[in-house]
PDB file of C-alpha atoms in Angstrom:
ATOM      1  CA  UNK A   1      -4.279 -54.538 -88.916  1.00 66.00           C
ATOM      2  CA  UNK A   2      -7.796 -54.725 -90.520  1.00 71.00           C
ATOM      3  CA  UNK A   3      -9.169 -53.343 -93.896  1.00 86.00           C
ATOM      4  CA  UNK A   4     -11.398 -50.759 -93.675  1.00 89.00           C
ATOM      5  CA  UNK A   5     -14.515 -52.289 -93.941  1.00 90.00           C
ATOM      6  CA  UNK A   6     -13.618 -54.503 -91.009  1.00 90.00           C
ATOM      7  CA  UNK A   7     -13.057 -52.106 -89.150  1.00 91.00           C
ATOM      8  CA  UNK A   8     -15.835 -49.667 -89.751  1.00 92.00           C
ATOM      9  CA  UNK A   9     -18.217 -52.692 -89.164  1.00 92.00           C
ATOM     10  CA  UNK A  10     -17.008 -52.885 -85.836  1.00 91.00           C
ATOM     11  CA  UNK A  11     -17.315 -49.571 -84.518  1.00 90.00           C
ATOM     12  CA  UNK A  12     -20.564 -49.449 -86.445  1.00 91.00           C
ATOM     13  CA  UNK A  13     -21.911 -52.269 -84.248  1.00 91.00           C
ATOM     14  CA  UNK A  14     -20.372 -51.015 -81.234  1.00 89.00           C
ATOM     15  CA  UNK A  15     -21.652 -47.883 -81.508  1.00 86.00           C
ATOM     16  CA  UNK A  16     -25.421 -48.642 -82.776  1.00 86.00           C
ATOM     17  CA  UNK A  17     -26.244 -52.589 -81.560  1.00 87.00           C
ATOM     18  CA  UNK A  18     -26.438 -53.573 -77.472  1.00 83.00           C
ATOM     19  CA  UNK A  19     -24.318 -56.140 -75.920  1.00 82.00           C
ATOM     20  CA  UNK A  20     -26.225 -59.356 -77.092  1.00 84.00           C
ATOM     21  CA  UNK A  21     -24.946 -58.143 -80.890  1.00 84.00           C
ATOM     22  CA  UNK A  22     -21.411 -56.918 -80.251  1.00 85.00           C
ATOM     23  CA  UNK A  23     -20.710 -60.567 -79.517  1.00 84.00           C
ATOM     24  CA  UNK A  24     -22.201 -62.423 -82.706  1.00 85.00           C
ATOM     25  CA  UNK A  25     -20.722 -63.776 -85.749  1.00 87.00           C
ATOM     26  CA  UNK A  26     -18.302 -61.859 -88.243  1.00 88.00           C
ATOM     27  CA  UNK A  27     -20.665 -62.635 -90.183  1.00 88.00           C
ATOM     28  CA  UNK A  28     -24.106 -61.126 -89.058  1.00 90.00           C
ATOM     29  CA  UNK A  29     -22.466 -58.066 -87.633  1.00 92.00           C
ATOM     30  CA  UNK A  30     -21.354 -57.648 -91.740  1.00 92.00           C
ATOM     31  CA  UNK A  31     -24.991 -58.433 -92.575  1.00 93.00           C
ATOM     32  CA  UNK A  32     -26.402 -55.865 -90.126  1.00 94.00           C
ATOM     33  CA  UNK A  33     -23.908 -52.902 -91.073  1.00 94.00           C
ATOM     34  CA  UNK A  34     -24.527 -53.461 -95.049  1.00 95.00           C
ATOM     35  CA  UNK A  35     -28.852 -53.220 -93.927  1.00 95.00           C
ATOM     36  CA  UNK A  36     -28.239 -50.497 -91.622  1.00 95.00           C
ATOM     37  CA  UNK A  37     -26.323 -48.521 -94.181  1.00 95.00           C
ATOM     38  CA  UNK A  38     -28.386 -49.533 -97.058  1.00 95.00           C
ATOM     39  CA  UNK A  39     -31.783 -48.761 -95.025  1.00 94.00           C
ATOM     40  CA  UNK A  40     -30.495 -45.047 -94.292  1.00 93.00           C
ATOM     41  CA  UNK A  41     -29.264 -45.209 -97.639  1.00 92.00           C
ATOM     42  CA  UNK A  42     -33.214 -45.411 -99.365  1.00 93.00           C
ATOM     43  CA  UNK A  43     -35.096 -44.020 -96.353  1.00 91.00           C
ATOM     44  CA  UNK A  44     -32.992 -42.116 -93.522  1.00 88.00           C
ATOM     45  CA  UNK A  45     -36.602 -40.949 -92.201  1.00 86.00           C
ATOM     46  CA  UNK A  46     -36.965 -44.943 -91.178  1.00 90.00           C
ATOM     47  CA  UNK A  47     -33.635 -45.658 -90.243  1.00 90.00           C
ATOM     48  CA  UNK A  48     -33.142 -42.534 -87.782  1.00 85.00           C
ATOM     49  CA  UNK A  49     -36.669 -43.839 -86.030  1.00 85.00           C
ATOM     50  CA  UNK A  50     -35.238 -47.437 -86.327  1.00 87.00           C
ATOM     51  CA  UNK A  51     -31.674 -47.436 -85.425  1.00 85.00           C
ATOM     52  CA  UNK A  52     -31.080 -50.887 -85.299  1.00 89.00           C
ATOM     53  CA  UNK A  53     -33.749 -51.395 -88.217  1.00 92.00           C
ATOM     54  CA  UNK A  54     -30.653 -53.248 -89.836  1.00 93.00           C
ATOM     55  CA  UNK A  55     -31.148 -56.161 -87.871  1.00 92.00           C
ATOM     56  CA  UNK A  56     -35.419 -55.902 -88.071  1.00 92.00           C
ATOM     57  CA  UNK A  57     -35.449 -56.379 -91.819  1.00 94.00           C
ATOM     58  CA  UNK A  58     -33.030 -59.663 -91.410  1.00 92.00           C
ATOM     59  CA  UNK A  59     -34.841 -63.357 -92.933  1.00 89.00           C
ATOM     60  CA  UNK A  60     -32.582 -65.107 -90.705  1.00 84.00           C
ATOM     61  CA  UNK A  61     -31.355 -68.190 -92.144  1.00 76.00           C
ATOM     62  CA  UNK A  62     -33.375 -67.844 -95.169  1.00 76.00           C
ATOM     63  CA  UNK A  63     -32.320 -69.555 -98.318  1.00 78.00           C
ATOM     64  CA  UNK A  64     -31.211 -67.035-100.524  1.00 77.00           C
ATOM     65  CA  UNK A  65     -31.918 -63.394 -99.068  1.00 85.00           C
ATOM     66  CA  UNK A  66     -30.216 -62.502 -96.052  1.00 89.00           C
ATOM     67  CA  UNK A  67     -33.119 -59.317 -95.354  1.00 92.00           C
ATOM     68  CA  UNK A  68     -36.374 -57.783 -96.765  1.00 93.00           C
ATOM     69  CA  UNK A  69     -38.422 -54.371 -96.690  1.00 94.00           C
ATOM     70  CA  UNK A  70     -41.159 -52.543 -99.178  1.00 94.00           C
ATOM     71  CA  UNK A  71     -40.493 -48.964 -99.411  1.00 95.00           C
ATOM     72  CA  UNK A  72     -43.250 -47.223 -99.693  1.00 94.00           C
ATOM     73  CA  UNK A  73     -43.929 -43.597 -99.762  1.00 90.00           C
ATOM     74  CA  UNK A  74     -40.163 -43.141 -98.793  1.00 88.00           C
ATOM     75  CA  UNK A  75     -41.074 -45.251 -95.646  1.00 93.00           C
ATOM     76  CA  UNK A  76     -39.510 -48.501 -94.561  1.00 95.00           C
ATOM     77  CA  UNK A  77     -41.995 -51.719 -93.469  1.00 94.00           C
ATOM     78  CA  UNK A  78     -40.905 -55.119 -92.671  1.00 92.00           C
ATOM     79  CA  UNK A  79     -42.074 -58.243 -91.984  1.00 91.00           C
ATOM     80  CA  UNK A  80     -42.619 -57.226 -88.054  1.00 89.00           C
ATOM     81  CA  UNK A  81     -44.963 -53.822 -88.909  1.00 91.00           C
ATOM     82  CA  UNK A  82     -48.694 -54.088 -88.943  1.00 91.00           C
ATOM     83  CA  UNK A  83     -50.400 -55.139 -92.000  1.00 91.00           C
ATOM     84  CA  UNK A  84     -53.137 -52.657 -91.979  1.00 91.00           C
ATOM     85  CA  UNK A  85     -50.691 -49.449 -91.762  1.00 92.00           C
ATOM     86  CA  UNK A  86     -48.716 -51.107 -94.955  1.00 91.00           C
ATOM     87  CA  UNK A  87     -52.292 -51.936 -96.525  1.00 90.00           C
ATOM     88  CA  UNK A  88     -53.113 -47.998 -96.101  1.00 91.00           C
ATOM     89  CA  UNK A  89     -50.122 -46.863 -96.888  1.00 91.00           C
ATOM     90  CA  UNK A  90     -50.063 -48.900-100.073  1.00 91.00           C
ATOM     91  CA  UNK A  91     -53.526 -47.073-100.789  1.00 90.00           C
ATOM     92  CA  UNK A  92     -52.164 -44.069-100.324  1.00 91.00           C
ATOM     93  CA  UNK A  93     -49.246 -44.473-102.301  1.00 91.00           C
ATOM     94  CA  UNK A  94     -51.326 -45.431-105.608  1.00 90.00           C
ATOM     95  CA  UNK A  95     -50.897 -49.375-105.135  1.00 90.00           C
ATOM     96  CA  UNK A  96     -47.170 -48.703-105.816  1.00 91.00           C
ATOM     97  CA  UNK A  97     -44.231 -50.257-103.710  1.00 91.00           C
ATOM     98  CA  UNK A  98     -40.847 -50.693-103.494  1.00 93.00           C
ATOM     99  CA  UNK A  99     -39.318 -54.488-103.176  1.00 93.00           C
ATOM    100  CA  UNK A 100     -35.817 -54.483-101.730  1.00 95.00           C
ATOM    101  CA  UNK A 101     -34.228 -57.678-101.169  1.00 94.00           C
ATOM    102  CA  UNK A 102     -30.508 -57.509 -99.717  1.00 94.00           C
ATOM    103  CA  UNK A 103     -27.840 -60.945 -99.666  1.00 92.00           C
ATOM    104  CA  UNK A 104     -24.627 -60.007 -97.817  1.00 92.00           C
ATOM    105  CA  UNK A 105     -21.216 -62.104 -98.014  1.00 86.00           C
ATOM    106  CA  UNK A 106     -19.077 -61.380 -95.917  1.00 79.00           C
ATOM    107  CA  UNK A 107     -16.435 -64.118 -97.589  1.00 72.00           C
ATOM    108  CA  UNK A 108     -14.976 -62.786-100.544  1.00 68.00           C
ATOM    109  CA  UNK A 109     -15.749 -65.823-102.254  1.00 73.00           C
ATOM    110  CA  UNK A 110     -19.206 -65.357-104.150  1.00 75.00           C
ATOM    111  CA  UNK A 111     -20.100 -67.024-106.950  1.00 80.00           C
ATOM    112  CA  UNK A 112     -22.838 -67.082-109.576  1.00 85.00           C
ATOM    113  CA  UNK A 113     -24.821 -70.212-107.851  1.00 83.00           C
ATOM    114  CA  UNK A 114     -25.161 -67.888-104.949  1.00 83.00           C
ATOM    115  CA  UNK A 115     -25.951 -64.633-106.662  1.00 87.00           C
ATOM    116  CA  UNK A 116     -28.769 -66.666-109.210  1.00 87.00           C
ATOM    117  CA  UNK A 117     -30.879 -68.058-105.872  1.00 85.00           C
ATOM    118  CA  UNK A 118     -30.830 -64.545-104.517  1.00 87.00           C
ATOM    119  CA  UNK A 119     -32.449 -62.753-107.269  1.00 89.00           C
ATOM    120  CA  UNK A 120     -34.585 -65.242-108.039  1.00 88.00           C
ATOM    121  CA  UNK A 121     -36.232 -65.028-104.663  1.00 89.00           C
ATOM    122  CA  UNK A 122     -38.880 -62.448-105.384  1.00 88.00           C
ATOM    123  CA  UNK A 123     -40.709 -64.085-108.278  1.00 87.00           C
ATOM    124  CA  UNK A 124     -40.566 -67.028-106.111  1.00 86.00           C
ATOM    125  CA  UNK A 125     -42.340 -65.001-103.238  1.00 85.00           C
ATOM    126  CA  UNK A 126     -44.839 -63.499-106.003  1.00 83.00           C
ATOM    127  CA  UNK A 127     -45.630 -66.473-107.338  1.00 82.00           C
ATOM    128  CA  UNK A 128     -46.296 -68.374-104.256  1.00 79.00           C
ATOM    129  CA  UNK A 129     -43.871 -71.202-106.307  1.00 81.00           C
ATOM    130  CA  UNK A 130     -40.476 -72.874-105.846  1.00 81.00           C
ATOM    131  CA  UNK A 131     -40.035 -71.912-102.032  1.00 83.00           C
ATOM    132  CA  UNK A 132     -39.595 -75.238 -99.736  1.00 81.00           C
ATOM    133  CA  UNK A 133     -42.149 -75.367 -96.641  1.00 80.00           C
ATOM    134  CA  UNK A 134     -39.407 -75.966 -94.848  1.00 81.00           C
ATOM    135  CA  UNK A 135     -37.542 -72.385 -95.333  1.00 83.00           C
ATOM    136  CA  UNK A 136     -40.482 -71.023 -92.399  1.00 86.00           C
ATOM    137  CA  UNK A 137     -38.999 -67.612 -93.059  1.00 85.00           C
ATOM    138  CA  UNK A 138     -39.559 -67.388 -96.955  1.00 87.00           C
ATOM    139  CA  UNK A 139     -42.732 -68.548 -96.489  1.00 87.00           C
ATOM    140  CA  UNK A 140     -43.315 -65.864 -94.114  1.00 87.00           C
ATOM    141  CA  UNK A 141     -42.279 -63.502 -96.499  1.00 89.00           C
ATOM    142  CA  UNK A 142     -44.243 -65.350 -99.254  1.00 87.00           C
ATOM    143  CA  UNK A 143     -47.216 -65.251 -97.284  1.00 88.00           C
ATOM    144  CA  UNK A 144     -46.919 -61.554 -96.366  1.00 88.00           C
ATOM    145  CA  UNK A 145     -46.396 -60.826-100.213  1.00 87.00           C
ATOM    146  CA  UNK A 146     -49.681 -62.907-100.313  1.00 86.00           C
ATOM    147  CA  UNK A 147     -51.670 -61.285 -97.666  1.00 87.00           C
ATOM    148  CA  UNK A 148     -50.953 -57.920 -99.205  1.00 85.00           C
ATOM    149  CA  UNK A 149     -51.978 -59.158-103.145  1.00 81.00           C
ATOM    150  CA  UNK A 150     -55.130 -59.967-101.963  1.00 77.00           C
ATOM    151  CA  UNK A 151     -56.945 -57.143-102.243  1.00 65.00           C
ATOM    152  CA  UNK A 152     -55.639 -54.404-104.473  1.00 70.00           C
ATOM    153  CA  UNK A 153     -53.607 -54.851-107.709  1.00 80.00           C
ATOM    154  CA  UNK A 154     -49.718 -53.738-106.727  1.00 83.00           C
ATOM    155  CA  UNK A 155     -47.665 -52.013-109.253  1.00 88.00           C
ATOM    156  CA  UNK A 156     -44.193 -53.276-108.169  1.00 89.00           C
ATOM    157  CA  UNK A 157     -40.459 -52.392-108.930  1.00 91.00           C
ATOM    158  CA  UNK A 158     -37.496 -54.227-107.171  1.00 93.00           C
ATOM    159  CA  UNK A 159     -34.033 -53.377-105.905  1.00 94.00           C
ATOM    160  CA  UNK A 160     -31.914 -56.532-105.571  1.00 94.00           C
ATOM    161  CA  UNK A 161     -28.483 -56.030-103.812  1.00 95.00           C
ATOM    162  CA  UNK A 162     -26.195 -58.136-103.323  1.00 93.00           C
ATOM    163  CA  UNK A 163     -22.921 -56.464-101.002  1.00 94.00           C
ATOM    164  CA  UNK A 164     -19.550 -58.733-100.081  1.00 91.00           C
ATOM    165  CA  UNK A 165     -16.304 -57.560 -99.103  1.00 90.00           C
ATOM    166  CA  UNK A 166     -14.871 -57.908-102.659  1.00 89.00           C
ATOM    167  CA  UNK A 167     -12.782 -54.563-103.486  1.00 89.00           C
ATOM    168  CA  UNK A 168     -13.760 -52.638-106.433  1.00 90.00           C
ATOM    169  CA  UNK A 169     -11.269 -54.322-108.912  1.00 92.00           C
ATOM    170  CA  UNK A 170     -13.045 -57.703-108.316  1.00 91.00           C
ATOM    171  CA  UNK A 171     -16.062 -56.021-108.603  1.00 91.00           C
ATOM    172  CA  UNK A 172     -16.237 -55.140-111.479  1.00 93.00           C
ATOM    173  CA  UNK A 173     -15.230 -58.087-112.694  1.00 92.00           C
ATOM    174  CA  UNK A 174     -17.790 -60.161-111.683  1.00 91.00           C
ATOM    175  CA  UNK A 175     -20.589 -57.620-112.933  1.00 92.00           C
ATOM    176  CA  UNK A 176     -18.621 -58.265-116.151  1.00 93.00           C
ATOM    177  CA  UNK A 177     -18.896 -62.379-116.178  1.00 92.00           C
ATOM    178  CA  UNK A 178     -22.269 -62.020-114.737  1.00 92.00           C
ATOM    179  CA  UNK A 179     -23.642 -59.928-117.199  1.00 92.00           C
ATOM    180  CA  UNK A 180     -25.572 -62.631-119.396  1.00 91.00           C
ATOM    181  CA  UNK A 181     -27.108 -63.797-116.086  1.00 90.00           C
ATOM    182  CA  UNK A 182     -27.850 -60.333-115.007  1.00 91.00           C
ATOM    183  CA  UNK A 183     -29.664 -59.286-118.294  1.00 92.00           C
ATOM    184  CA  UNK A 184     -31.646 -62.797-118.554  1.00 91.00           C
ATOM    185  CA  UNK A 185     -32.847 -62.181-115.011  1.00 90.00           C
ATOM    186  CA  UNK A 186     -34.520 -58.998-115.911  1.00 90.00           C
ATOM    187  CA  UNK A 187     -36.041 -60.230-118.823  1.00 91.00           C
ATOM    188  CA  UNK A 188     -38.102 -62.720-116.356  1.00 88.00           C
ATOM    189  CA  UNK A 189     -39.241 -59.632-114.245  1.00 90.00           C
ATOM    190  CA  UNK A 190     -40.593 -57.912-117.573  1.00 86.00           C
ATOM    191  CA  UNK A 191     -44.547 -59.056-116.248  1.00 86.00           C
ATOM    192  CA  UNK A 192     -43.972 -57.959-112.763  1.00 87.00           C
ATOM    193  CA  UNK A 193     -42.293 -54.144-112.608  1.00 88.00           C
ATOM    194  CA  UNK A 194     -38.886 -53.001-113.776  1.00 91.00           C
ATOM    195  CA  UNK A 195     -35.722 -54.250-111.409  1.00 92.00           C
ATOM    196  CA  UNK A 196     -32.561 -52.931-110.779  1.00 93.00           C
ATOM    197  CA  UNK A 197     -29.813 -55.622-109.969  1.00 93.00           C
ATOM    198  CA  UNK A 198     -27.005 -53.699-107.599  1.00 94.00           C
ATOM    199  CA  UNK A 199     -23.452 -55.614-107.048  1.00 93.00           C
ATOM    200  CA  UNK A 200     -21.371 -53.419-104.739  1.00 94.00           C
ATOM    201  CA  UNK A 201     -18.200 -54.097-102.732  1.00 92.00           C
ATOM    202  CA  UNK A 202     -16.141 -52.498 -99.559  1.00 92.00           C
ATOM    203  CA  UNK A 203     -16.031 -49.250-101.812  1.00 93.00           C
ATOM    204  CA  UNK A 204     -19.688 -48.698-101.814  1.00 93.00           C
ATOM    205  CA  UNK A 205     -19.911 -49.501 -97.952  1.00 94.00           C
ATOM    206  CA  UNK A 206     -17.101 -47.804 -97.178  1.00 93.00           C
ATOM    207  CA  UNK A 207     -18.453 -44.593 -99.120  1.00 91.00           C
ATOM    208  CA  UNK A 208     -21.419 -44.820 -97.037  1.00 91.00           C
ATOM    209  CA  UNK A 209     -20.616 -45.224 -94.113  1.00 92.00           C
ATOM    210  CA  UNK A 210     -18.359 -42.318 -94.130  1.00 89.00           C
ATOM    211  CA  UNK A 211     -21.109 -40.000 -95.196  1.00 86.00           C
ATOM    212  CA  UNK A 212     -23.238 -41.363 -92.655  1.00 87.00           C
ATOM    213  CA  UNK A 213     -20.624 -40.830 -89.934  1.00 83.00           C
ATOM    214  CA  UNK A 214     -19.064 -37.766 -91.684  1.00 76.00           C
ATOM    215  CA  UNK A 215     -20.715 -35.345 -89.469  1.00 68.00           C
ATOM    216  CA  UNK A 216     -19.732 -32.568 -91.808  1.00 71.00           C
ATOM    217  CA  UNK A 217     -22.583 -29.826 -92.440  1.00 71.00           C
ATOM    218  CA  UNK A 218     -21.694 -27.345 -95.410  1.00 74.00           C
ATOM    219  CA  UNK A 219     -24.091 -24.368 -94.997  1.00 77.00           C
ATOM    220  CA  UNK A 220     -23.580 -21.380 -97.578  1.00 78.00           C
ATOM    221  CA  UNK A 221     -25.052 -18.211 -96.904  1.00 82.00           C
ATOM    222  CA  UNK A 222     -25.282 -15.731 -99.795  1.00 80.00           C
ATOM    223  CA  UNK A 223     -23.726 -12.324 -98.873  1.00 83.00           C
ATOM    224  CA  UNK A 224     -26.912 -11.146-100.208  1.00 85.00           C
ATOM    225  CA  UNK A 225     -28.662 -12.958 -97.353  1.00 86.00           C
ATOM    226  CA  UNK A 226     -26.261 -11.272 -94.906  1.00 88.00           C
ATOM    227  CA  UNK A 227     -27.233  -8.351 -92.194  1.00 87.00           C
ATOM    228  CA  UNK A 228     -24.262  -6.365 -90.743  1.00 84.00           C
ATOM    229  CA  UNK A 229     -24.282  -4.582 -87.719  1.00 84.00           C
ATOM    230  CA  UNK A 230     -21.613  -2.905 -85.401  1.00 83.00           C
ATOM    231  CA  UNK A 231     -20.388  -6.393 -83.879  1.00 86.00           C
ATOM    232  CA  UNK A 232     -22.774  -9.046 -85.102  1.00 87.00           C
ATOM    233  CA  UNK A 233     -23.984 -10.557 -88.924  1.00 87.00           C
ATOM    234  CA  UNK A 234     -27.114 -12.207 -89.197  1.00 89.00           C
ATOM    235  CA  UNK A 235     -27.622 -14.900 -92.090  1.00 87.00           C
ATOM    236  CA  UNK A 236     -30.683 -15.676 -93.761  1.00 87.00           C
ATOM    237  CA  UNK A 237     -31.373 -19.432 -95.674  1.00 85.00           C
ATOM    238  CA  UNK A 238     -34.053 -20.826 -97.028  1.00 86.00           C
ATOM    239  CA  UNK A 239     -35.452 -24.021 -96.229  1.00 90.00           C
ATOM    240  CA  UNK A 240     -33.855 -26.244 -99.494  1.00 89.00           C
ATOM    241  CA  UNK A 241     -30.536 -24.788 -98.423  1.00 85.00           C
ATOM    242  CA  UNK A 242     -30.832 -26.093 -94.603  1.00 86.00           C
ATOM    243  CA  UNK A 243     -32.287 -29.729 -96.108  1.00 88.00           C
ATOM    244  CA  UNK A 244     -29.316 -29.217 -98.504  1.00 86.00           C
ATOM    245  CA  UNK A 245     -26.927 -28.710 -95.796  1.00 84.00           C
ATOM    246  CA  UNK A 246     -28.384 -31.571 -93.155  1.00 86.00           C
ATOM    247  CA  UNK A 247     -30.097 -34.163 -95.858  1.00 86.00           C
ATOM    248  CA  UNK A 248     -27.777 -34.033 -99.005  1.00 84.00           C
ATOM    249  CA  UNK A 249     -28.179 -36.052-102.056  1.00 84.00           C
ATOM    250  CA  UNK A 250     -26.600 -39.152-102.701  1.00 79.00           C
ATOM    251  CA  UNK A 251     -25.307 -40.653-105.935  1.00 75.00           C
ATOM    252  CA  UNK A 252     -28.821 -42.749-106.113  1.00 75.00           C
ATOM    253  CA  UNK A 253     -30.364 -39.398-106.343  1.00 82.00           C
ATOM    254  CA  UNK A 254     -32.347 -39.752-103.008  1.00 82.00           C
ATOM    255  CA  UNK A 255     -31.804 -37.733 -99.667  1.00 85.00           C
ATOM    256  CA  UNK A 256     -29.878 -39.376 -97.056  1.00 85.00           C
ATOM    257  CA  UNK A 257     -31.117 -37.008 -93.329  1.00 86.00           C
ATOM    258  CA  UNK A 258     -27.531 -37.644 -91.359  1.00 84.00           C
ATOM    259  CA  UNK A 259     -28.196 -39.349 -88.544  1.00 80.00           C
ATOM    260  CA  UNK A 260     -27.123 -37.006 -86.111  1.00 74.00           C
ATOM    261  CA  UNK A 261     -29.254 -33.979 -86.409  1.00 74.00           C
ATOM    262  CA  UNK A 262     -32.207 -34.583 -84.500  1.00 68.00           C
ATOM    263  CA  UNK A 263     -30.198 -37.403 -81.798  1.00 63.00           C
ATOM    264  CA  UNK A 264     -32.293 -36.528 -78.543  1.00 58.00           C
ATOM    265  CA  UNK A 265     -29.420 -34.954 -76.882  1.00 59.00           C
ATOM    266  CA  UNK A 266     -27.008 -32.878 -79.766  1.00 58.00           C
ATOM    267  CA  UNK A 267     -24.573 -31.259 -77.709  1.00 61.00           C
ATOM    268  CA  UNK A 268     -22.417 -34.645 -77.682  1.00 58.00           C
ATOM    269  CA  UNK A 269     -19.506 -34.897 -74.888  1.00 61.00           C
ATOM    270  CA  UNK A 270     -16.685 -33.484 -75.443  1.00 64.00           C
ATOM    271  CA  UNK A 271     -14.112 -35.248 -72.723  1.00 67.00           C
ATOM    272  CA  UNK A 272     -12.840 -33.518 -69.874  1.00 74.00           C
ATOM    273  CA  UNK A 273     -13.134 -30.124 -71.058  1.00 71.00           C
ATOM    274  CA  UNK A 274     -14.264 -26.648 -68.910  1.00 70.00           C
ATOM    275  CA  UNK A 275     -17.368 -26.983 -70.838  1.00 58.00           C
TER     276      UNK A 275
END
């Protein structure tokens, strides 16, 4: 028998990833499902054009971070989107972005020497400092971070999140002992934008991924918006209600689209049925 998580990653993967993924490592089919779910988590506009965006915003074997994106303007870009369309969109968006770096451990062992090189990874990047030329793909980030700097002042805010498999017992524990560090670390980020340091467990995933396959739409019509005739009723809603119903809002307090309403085909089989 497997946990939960375990076994949500899997169908997860089997369901969303081709062949060539289904057969990789525990451990990067973990790291994909936490992205995936995290991505549609901040922006389900990018993720439901991007379904396997989860694997797009991986560093690879970088030191550190396991993946990268700026959110800007509620929109997803990674290292592989053009660098004029995130210049413009920057522009548009008042210079102001959104730095989300992600670590996943799959082993329930993490410790604070892991958790301390993770978060320390985007002053690194800003600075241009501390990053070894031979870690090609923080460079690449570096230098992406660099490119964009160059011409327009950034007003910046991080999300660092670091996801295992620890339950929520353990989890809390370790936010507990790793308070000092946690606090400390924002204090460096004081000249650079405000930062929000996220440790989350199998709960969190698990909570997400059953909204995100939940499927369940609750649509409330008032009876005041009801029309009655002889052998029909017609209902009336207003736009919030139908985003309410199809694009709820999660505990972070942004709107999460489910990723089933506008799937190219909707009317999903239903076995060997006479329809």
């Amino acid at each position: 028998m497997k946990k939960k998580i375990e076994r949500y990653t899997d169908k997860f993967i089997d369901n969303n990833f081709g062949k060539k993924e289904i057969v990789k490592e525990d451990y990067l089919k973990f790291e994909w499902f936490a992205n995936s779910l995290h991505c549609w988590e901040y922006s389900s506009q990018s993720y439901n054009s991007k379904q396997r965006i989860g694997k797009e915003i991986s560093l690879g074997s970088a030191q550190g971070g396991d993946a990268f994106f700026l959110l800007i303007s509620n929109k997803i870009y990674s290292l592989e989107d053009n660098m004029e369309e995130i210049k413009e969109a920057i522009l548009y968006n008042d210079n102001k972005i959104e730095f989300h770096l992600i670590q996943t451990k799959k082993s329930l062992k993490a410790d604070l020497g892991d958790f301390k090189k993770f978060v320390e990874i985007p002053i690194k990047v800003i600075e241009g400092e501390g990053i070894s030329e031979t870690d090609t793909n923080l460079m690449k980030l570096a230098n992406f971070i660099k490119e964009i700097k160059a011409n327009q002042e950034l007003e910046a805010s991080f999300i660092l999140t670091f996801y295992t498999q620890k339950d929520e017992n353990d989890i809390e524990k370790i936010r507990k002992d790793w308070n000092a560090e946690i606090t400390y670390i924002k204090n460096q980020y004081a000249d650079y934008g405000s930062v929000e340091i996220h440790l989350e467990g199998s709960k969190k995933l698990n909570d997400l991924y059953e909204q995100f396959n939940s499927n369940q739409y609750k649509l409330i019509i008032p009876r005041n918006n009801c029309k009655y005739e002889s052998n029909y009723l017609i209902g009336f809603v207003n736009a919030k209600e139908l985003l309410d119903s199809i694009a709820p809002i999660q505990e972070s307090g942004i709107r999460a689209l489910y990723p089933d309403v506008f799937k190219n085909n909707i009317r999903l089989y239903l076995g060997h049925t006479e329809v």
